[in-house]
PDB file of C-alpha atoms in Angstrom:
ATOM      1  CA  MET Y   1      77.079 -58.060   8.061  1.00 54.00           C
ATOM      2  CA  THR Y   2      73.514 -58.267   7.430  1.00 78.00           C
ATOM      3  CA  ALA Y   3      71.434 -55.517   6.204  1.00 84.00           C
ATOM      4  CA  ARG Y   4      71.166 -52.524   8.425  1.00 95.00           C
ATOM      5  CA  LYS Y   5      67.411 -51.520   7.896  1.00 97.00           C
ATOM      6  CA  ALA Y   6      64.826 -50.896  10.546  1.00 98.00           C
ATOM      7  CA  SER Y   7      61.192 -49.629  10.608  1.00 98.00           C
ATOM      8  CA  ILE Y   8      59.346 -48.445  13.659  1.00 98.00           C
ATOM      9  CA  ASN Y   9      55.796 -47.117  14.180  1.00 97.00           C
ATOM     10  CA  ARG Y  10      54.832 -44.938  17.165  1.00 97.00           C
ATOM     11  CA  ASN Y  11      51.223 -44.397  17.803  1.00 96.00           C
ATOM     12  CA  THR Y  12      49.936 -42.683  20.789  1.00 96.00           C
ATOM     13  CA  LYS Y  13      47.141 -40.291  21.427  1.00 97.00           C
ATOM     14  CA  GLU Y  14      49.359 -37.369  20.756  1.00 97.00           C
ATOM     15  CA  THR Y  15      51.128 -38.388  17.573  1.00 98.00           C
ATOM     16  CA  SER Y  16      51.420 -40.912  14.625  1.00 98.00           C
ATOM     17  CA  VAL Y  17      55.092 -41.376  13.658  1.00 98.00           C
ATOM     18  CA  GLN Y  18      56.583 -43.901  11.151  1.00 98.00           C
ATOM     19  CA  VAL Y  19      60.188 -44.243  10.404  1.00 98.00           C
ATOM     20  CA  ALA Y  20      62.256 -46.372   8.161  1.00 98.00           C
ATOM     21  CA  VAL Y  21      65.911 -46.312   8.066  1.00 98.00           C
ATOM     22  CA  ASN Y  22      68.682 -48.017   6.014  1.00 98.00           C
ATOM     23  CA  ILE Y  23      72.125 -47.186   7.502  1.00 97.00           C
ATOM     24  CA  ASP Y  24      73.862 -48.463   4.397  1.00 96.00           C
ATOM     25  CA  GLY Y  25      71.871 -46.212   2.052  1.00 96.00           C
ATOM     26  CA  PHE Y  26      72.840 -43.309  -0.216  1.00 97.00           C
ATOM     27  CA  GLY Y  27      71.491 -40.330   1.717  1.00 97.00           C
ATOM     28  CA  LYS Y  28      68.095 -40.659   0.054  1.00 98.00           C
ATOM     29  CA  THR Y  29      65.262 -38.964   2.206  1.00 98.00           C
ATOM     30  CA  ASN Y  30      61.342 -38.427   2.334  1.00 98.00           C
ATOM     31  CA  ILE Y  31      60.606 -36.544   5.485  1.00 98.00           C
ATOM     32  CA  LYS Y  32      57.125 -35.372   6.201  1.00 98.00           C
ATOM     33  CA  THR Y  33      56.616 -33.931   9.764  1.00 98.00           C
ATOM     34  CA  GLY Y  34      54.626 -30.564   8.745  1.00 97.00           C
ATOM     35  CA  ILE Y  35      57.446 -28.737  10.375  1.00 97.00           C
ATOM     36  CA  ASN Y  36      59.556 -27.025   7.792  1.00 97.00           C
ATOM     37  CA  PHE Y  37      62.871 -26.511   9.794  1.00 97.00           C
ATOM     38  CA  LEU Y  38      62.849 -30.046  11.496  1.00 98.00           C
ATOM     39  CA  ASP Y  39      62.260 -31.449   8.052  1.00 98.00           C
ATOM     40  CA  HIS Y  40      65.307 -29.586   6.893  1.00 98.00           C
ATOM     41  CA  LEU Y  41      67.380 -30.754   9.810  1.00 98.00           C
ATOM     42  CA  ILE Y  42      66.430 -34.395   9.490  1.00 98.00           C
ATOM     43  CA  ILE Y  43      66.972 -34.387   5.679  1.00 98.00           C
ATOM     44  CA  SER Y  44      70.365 -32.979   6.332  1.00 98.00           C
ATOM     45  CA  PHE Y  45      71.158 -35.727   8.967  1.00 98.00           C
ATOM     46  CA  GLY Y  46      70.284 -38.284   6.305  1.00 98.00           C
ATOM     47  CA  LYS Y  47      72.194 -36.837   3.462  1.00 98.00           C
ATOM     48  CA  HIS Y  48      75.408 -36.322   5.368  1.00 98.00           C
ATOM     49  CA  GLY Y  49      75.010 -39.569   7.383  1.00 98.00           C
ATOM     50  CA  MET Y  50      74.344 -41.403   4.097  1.00 97.00           C
ATOM     51  CA  MET Y  51      71.399 -42.981   5.542  1.00 97.00           C
ATOM     52  CA  ASP Y  52      68.244 -43.479   3.699  1.00 98.00           C
ATOM     53  CA  LEU Y  53      65.462 -42.169   5.809  1.00 98.00           C
ATOM     54  CA  LYS Y  54      61.654 -42.010   5.536  1.00 98.00           C
ATOM     55  CA  ILE Y  55      59.515 -40.264   8.070  1.00 98.00           C
ATOM     56  CA  ASN Y  56      55.752 -39.873   8.049  1.00 98.00           C
ATOM     57  CA  ALA Y  57      54.842 -37.869  11.226  1.00 98.00           C
ATOM     58  CA  LYS Y  58      51.591 -36.230  12.116  1.00 98.00           C
ATOM     59  CA  SER Y  59      50.211 -34.544  15.227  1.00 97.00           C
ATOM     60  CA  ASN Y  60      46.966 -35.861  16.708  1.00 96.00           C
ATOM     61  CA  ASP Y  61      46.671 -33.513  19.413  1.00 97.00           C
ATOM     62  CA  GLY Y  62      47.834 -30.266  17.582  1.00 96.00           C
ATOM     63  CA  ILE Y  63      50.836 -29.850  20.148  1.00 96.00           C
ATOM     64  CA  GLU Y  64      54.065 -29.200  18.184  1.00 96.00           C
ATOM     65  CA  HIS Y  65      56.268 -30.302  21.220  1.00 97.00           C
ATOM     66  CA  HIS Y  66      54.901 -33.719  21.058  1.00 98.00           C
ATOM     67  CA  LEU Y  67      55.366 -34.160  17.327  1.00 98.00           C
ATOM     68  CA  ILE Y  68      58.981 -32.883  17.585  1.00 98.00           C
ATOM     69  CA  GLU Y  69      59.791 -35.140  20.619  1.00 98.00           C
ATOM     70  CA  ASP Y  70      58.044 -38.216  19.222  1.00 98.00           C
ATOM     71  CA  THR Y  71      59.815 -37.742  15.811  1.00 98.00           C
ATOM     72  CA  ALA Y  72      63.249 -37.700  17.540  1.00 98.00           C
ATOM     73  CA  ILE Y  73      62.299 -40.632  19.892  1.00 98.00           C
ATOM     74  CA  THR Y  74      61.233 -42.925  16.865  1.00 98.00           C
ATOM     75  CA  LEU Y  75      64.177 -41.957  14.628  1.00 98.00           C
ATOM     76  CA  GLY Y  76      66.627 -42.631  17.579  1.00 98.00           C
ATOM     77  CA  GLN Y  77      65.043 -45.948  18.221  1.00 98.00           C
ATOM     78  CA  ALA Y  78      64.983 -46.835  14.551  1.00 98.00           C
ATOM     79  CA  ILE Y  79      68.677 -46.229  13.996  1.00 98.00           C
ATOM     80  CA  ASP Y  80      69.486 -48.136  17.219  1.00 97.00           C
ATOM     81  CA  LYS Y  81      67.602 -51.032  16.159  1.00 97.00           C
ATOM     82  CA  ALA Y  82      69.146 -51.038  12.516  1.00 97.00           C
ATOM     83  CA  LEU Y  83      72.625 -50.964  14.229  1.00 96.00           C
ATOM     84  CA  GLY Y  84      71.763 -54.604  15.587  1.00 93.00           C
ATOM     85  CA  SER Y  85      74.630 -56.264  17.271  1.00 88.00           C
ATOM     86  CA  ARG Y  86      77.125 -53.643  15.948  1.00 90.00           C
ATOM     87  CA  ILE Y  87      79.467 -56.322  15.227  1.00 87.00           C
ATOM     88  CA  GLY Y  88      82.183 -55.143  12.794  1.00 88.00           C
ATOM     89  CA  ILE Y  89      81.772 -51.396  13.095  1.00 92.00           C
ATOM     90  CA  THR Y  90      84.287 -48.673  13.430  1.00 93.00           C
ATOM     91  CA  ARG Y  91      82.361 -47.802  16.758  1.00 94.00           C
ATOM     92  CA  PHE Y  92      84.315 -44.382  17.484  1.00 95.00           C
ATOM     93  CA  SER Y  93      84.339 -41.328  15.456  1.00 97.00           C
ATOM     94  CA  TYR Y  94      84.548 -37.497  15.680  1.00 98.00           C
ATOM     95  CA  ALA Y  95      83.684 -34.866  13.146  1.00 98.00           C
ATOM     96  CA  SER Y  96      84.015 -31.111  13.028  1.00 98.00           C
ATOM     97  CA  VAL Y  97      81.865 -29.287  10.683  1.00 98.00           C
ATOM     98  CA  PRO Y  98      81.654 -25.543   9.811  1.00 98.00           C
ATOM     99  CA  MET Y  99      78.754 -23.584   8.586  1.00 97.00           C
ATOM    100  CA  ASP Y 100      79.783 -20.247   7.617  1.00 97.00           C
ATOM    101  CA  GLU Y 101      80.835 -18.478  10.702  1.00 98.00           C
ATOM    102  CA  SER Y 102      79.553 -21.294  13.141  1.00 98.00           C
ATOM    103  CA  LEU Y 103      81.486 -24.478  14.042  1.00 98.00           C
ATOM    104  CA  ALA Y 104      80.273 -27.707  15.571  1.00 98.00           C
ATOM    105  CA  GLU Y 105      81.763 -30.898  16.814  1.00 98.00           C
ATOM    106  CA  ALA Y 106      80.427 -34.429  17.606  1.00 98.00           C
ATOM    107  CA  SER Y 107      82.183 -37.206  19.066  1.00 98.00           C
ATOM    108  CA  ILE Y 108      80.417 -40.682  19.135  1.00 98.00           C
ATOM    109  CA  ASP Y 109      80.950 -43.998  20.791  1.00 97.00           C
ATOM    110  CA  LEU Y 110      78.585 -46.609  19.446  1.00 96.00           C
ATOM    111  CA  ILE Y 111      78.738 -48.690  22.333  1.00 93.00           C
ATOM    112  CA  LYS Y 112      75.397 -49.734  23.880  1.00 90.00           C
ATOM    113  CA  ARG Y 113      75.802 -47.560  26.921  1.00 89.00           C
ATOM    114  CA  PRO Y 114      73.789 -44.369  26.399  1.00 92.00           C
ATOM    115  CA  PHE Y 115      75.161 -41.099  27.532  1.00 96.00           C
ATOM    116  CA  TRP Y 116      74.726 -37.654  25.679  1.00 96.00           C
ATOM    117  CA  LYS Y 117      75.694 -34.158  26.232  1.00 97.00           C
ATOM    118  CA  SER Y 118      74.679 -31.174  23.934  1.00 97.00           C
ATOM    119  CA  THR Y 119      75.631 -27.533  23.883  1.00 97.00           C
ATOM    120  CA  LEU Y 120      73.883 -25.685  21.040  1.00 98.00           C
ATOM    121  CA  LEU Y 121      74.393 -22.148  22.191  1.00 97.00           C
ATOM    122  CA  ILE Y 122      71.061 -20.852  20.664  1.00 97.00           C
ATOM    123  CA  LYS Y 123      70.375 -17.381  21.550  1.00 97.00           C
ATOM    124  CA  ARG Y 124      67.056 -16.524  19.801  1.00 96.00           C
ATOM    125  CA  SER Y 125      63.723 -17.947  21.131  1.00 97.00           C
ATOM    126  CA  LYS Y 126      62.798 -19.317  17.833  1.00 96.00           C
ATOM    127  CA  ILE Y 127      64.577 -20.479  14.749  1.00 97.00           C
ATOM    128  CA  GLU Y 128      62.369 -20.406  11.617  1.00 95.00           C
ATOM    129  CA  ASP Y 129      59.359 -22.383  12.712  1.00 92.00           C
ATOM    130  CA  VAL Y 130      60.618 -24.252  15.792  1.00 97.00           C
ATOM    131  CA  SER Y 131      61.237 -22.794  19.213  1.00 97.00           C
ATOM    132  CA  LYS Y 132      64.468 -22.838  21.056  1.00 97.00           C
ATOM    133  CA  GLU Y 133      63.337 -25.216  23.544  1.00 97.00           C
ATOM    134  CA  ASP Y 134      61.785 -27.648  21.040  1.00 98.00           C
ATOM    135  CA  LEU Y 135      65.061 -27.574  19.102  1.00 97.00           C
ATOM    136  CA  GLU Y 136      66.989 -28.290  22.105  1.00 97.00           C
ATOM    137  CA  HIS Y 137      64.487 -31.116  22.960  1.00 97.00           C
ATOM    138  CA  PHE Y 138      64.828 -32.671  19.559  1.00 98.00           C
ATOM    139  CA  PHE Y 139      68.423 -33.154  19.952  1.00 98.00           C
ATOM    140  CA  GLN Y 140      68.158 -34.255  23.594  1.00 97.00           C
ATOM    141  CA  SER Y 141      65.348 -37.017  22.492  1.00 98.00           C
ATOM    142  CA  LEU Y 142      67.362 -38.208  19.499  1.00 98.00           C
ATOM    143  CA  LEU Y 143      70.584 -38.620  21.277  1.00 97.00           C
ATOM    144  CA  GLN Y 144      68.870 -40.296  24.060  1.00 96.00           C
ATOM    145  CA  ASN Y 145      67.402 -43.011  21.935  1.00 97.00           C
ATOM    146  CA  LEU Y 146      70.485 -43.739  19.794  1.00 96.00           C
ATOM    147  CA  ASN Y 147      71.636 -45.916  22.661  1.00 95.00           C
ATOM    148  CA  SER Y 148      75.277 -44.601  22.440  1.00 97.00           C
ATOM    149  CA  CYS Y 149      77.492 -42.150  23.977  1.00 97.00           C
ATOM    150  CA  ILE Y 150      77.460 -38.703  22.250  1.00 98.00           C
ATOM    151  CA  HIS Y 151      78.997 -35.339  22.913  1.00 98.00           C
ATOM    152  CA  LEU Y 152      77.677 -32.754  20.469  1.00 98.00           C
ATOM    153  CA  THR Y 153      79.018 -29.164  20.946  1.00 98.00           C
ATOM    154  CA  VAL Y 154      78.561 -25.878  19.030  1.00 98.00           C
ATOM    155  CA  LYS Y 155      81.910 -24.222  19.495  1.00 98.00           C
ATOM    156  CA  TYR Y 156      80.974 -20.881  18.212  1.00 98.00           C
ATOM    157  CA  GLY Y 157      78.814 -18.819  15.849  1.00 98.00           C
ATOM    158  CA  ASP Y 158      76.630 -15.827  15.522  1.00 97.00           C
ATOM    159  CA  ASN Y 159      73.802 -17.229  13.562  1.00 98.00           C
ATOM    160  CA  ASP Y 160      71.575 -19.708  15.284  1.00 98.00           C
ATOM    161  CA  HIS Y 161      70.185 -21.355  12.069  1.00 98.00           C
ATOM    162  CA  HIS Y 162      73.966 -22.067  11.048  1.00 98.00           C
ATOM    163  CA  LYS Y 163      74.742 -23.326  14.741  1.00 98.00           C
ATOM    164  CA  VAL Y 164      72.155 -25.840  14.811  1.00 98.00           C
ATOM    165  CA  GLU Y 165      72.606 -26.872  11.043  1.00 98.00           C
ATOM    166  CA  ALA Y 166      76.339 -27.361  11.841  1.00 98.00           C
ATOM    167  CA  ALA Y 167      75.500 -29.453  14.791  1.00 98.00           C
ATOM    168  CA  ILE Y 168      73.299 -31.892  12.859  1.00 98.00           C
ATOM    169  CA  LYS Y 169      75.655 -32.203  10.139  1.00 98.00           C
ATOM    170  CA  SER Y 170      78.730 -32.669  12.469  1.00 98.00           C
ATOM    171  CA  LEU Y 171      76.267 -35.667  14.191  1.00 98.00           C
ATOM    172  CA  ALA Y 172      75.564 -37.043  10.824  1.00 98.00           C
ATOM    173  CA  VAL Y 173      79.255 -37.318   9.720  1.00 98.00           C
ATOM    174  CA  ALA Y 174      80.553 -38.643  12.867  1.00 98.00           C
ATOM    175  CA  PHE Y 175      77.677 -41.329  12.955  1.00 98.00           C
ATOM    176  CA  ARG Y 176      78.545 -42.229   9.484  1.00 98.00           C
ATOM    177  CA  ASN Y 177      81.982 -42.837  10.331  1.00 97.00           C
ATOM    178  CA  ALA Y 178      81.614 -44.748  13.425  1.00 97.00           C
ATOM    179  CA  SER Y 179      78.836 -46.920  11.939  1.00 96.00           C
ATOM    180  CA  THR Y 180      81.073 -47.871   8.962  1.00 94.00           C
ATOM    181  CA  LYS Y 181      82.058 -51.471   8.466  1.00 87.00           C
ATOM    182  CA  ASP Y 182      85.560 -51.916   9.563  1.00 74.00           C
ATOM    183  CA  LYS Y 183      87.261 -54.444   7.466  1.00 75.00           C
ATOM    184  CA  LYS Y 184      89.860 -55.227  10.207  1.00 68.00           C
ATOM    185  CA  GLN Y 185      87.409 -55.600  12.883  1.00 69.00           C
ATOM    186  CA  LYS Y 186      86.365 -59.341  13.001  1.00 69.00           C
ATOM    187  CA  GLY Y 187      83.988 -59.149  15.919  1.00 62.00           C
ATOM    188  CA  ILE Y 188      82.518 -57.084  18.613  1.00 64.00           C
ATOM    189  CA  PRO Y 189      84.686 -53.762  19.011  1.00 59.00           C
ATOM    190  CA  SER Y 190      85.030 -54.040  22.730  1.00 56.00           C
ATOM    191  CA  THR Y 191      87.712 -55.425  24.942  1.00 54.00           C
ATOM    192  CA  LYS Y 192      84.734 -56.719  27.289  1.00 61.00           C
ATOM    193  CA  GLY Y 193      83.508 -58.911  24.321  1.00 59.00           C
ATOM    194  CA  SER Y 194      80.059 -57.200  24.459  1.00 59.00           C
ATOM    195  CA  MET Y 195      78.688 -53.852  23.465  1.00 53.00           C
TER     196      MET Y 195
END
């Protein structure tokens, strides 16, 4: 399997976003979006997904929603590009991750057939420095652009910060396992012969 790395630059009137990803990394991250809680979530995603991630994202119009959305889109597209043909991967995985009183689960099929469903159970209008709707949109935009089938569910919890953090960690662990090279898998992991 060739090196699974990709870089994508997304430049619009609204934002400038540069993302570099190495799926076979060691969880090293350098994340700069200017939004503390967003940085925290992406750092957790890289750390627990064992991906090296570098993101430099800047707003050109001063609208936080655009910056969060475009960061998620570009990150998802870079990971999809780094996965390449997906030959020789495990393909399916599942992870359940607790965060104190909260529990989140992620199920992933890295088939190139996009479908996503997420349930975050956020109650507050804002978590740290990010609004509820922007957090939900971050996950939506990321999952849509990973070009995979992903179900992400917060099962329960009391603290919204913990719920969202459990969600990103479960997604990271499930992705790490699904994208792992399978020594027994000699070709495309599909009965169709195509992803």
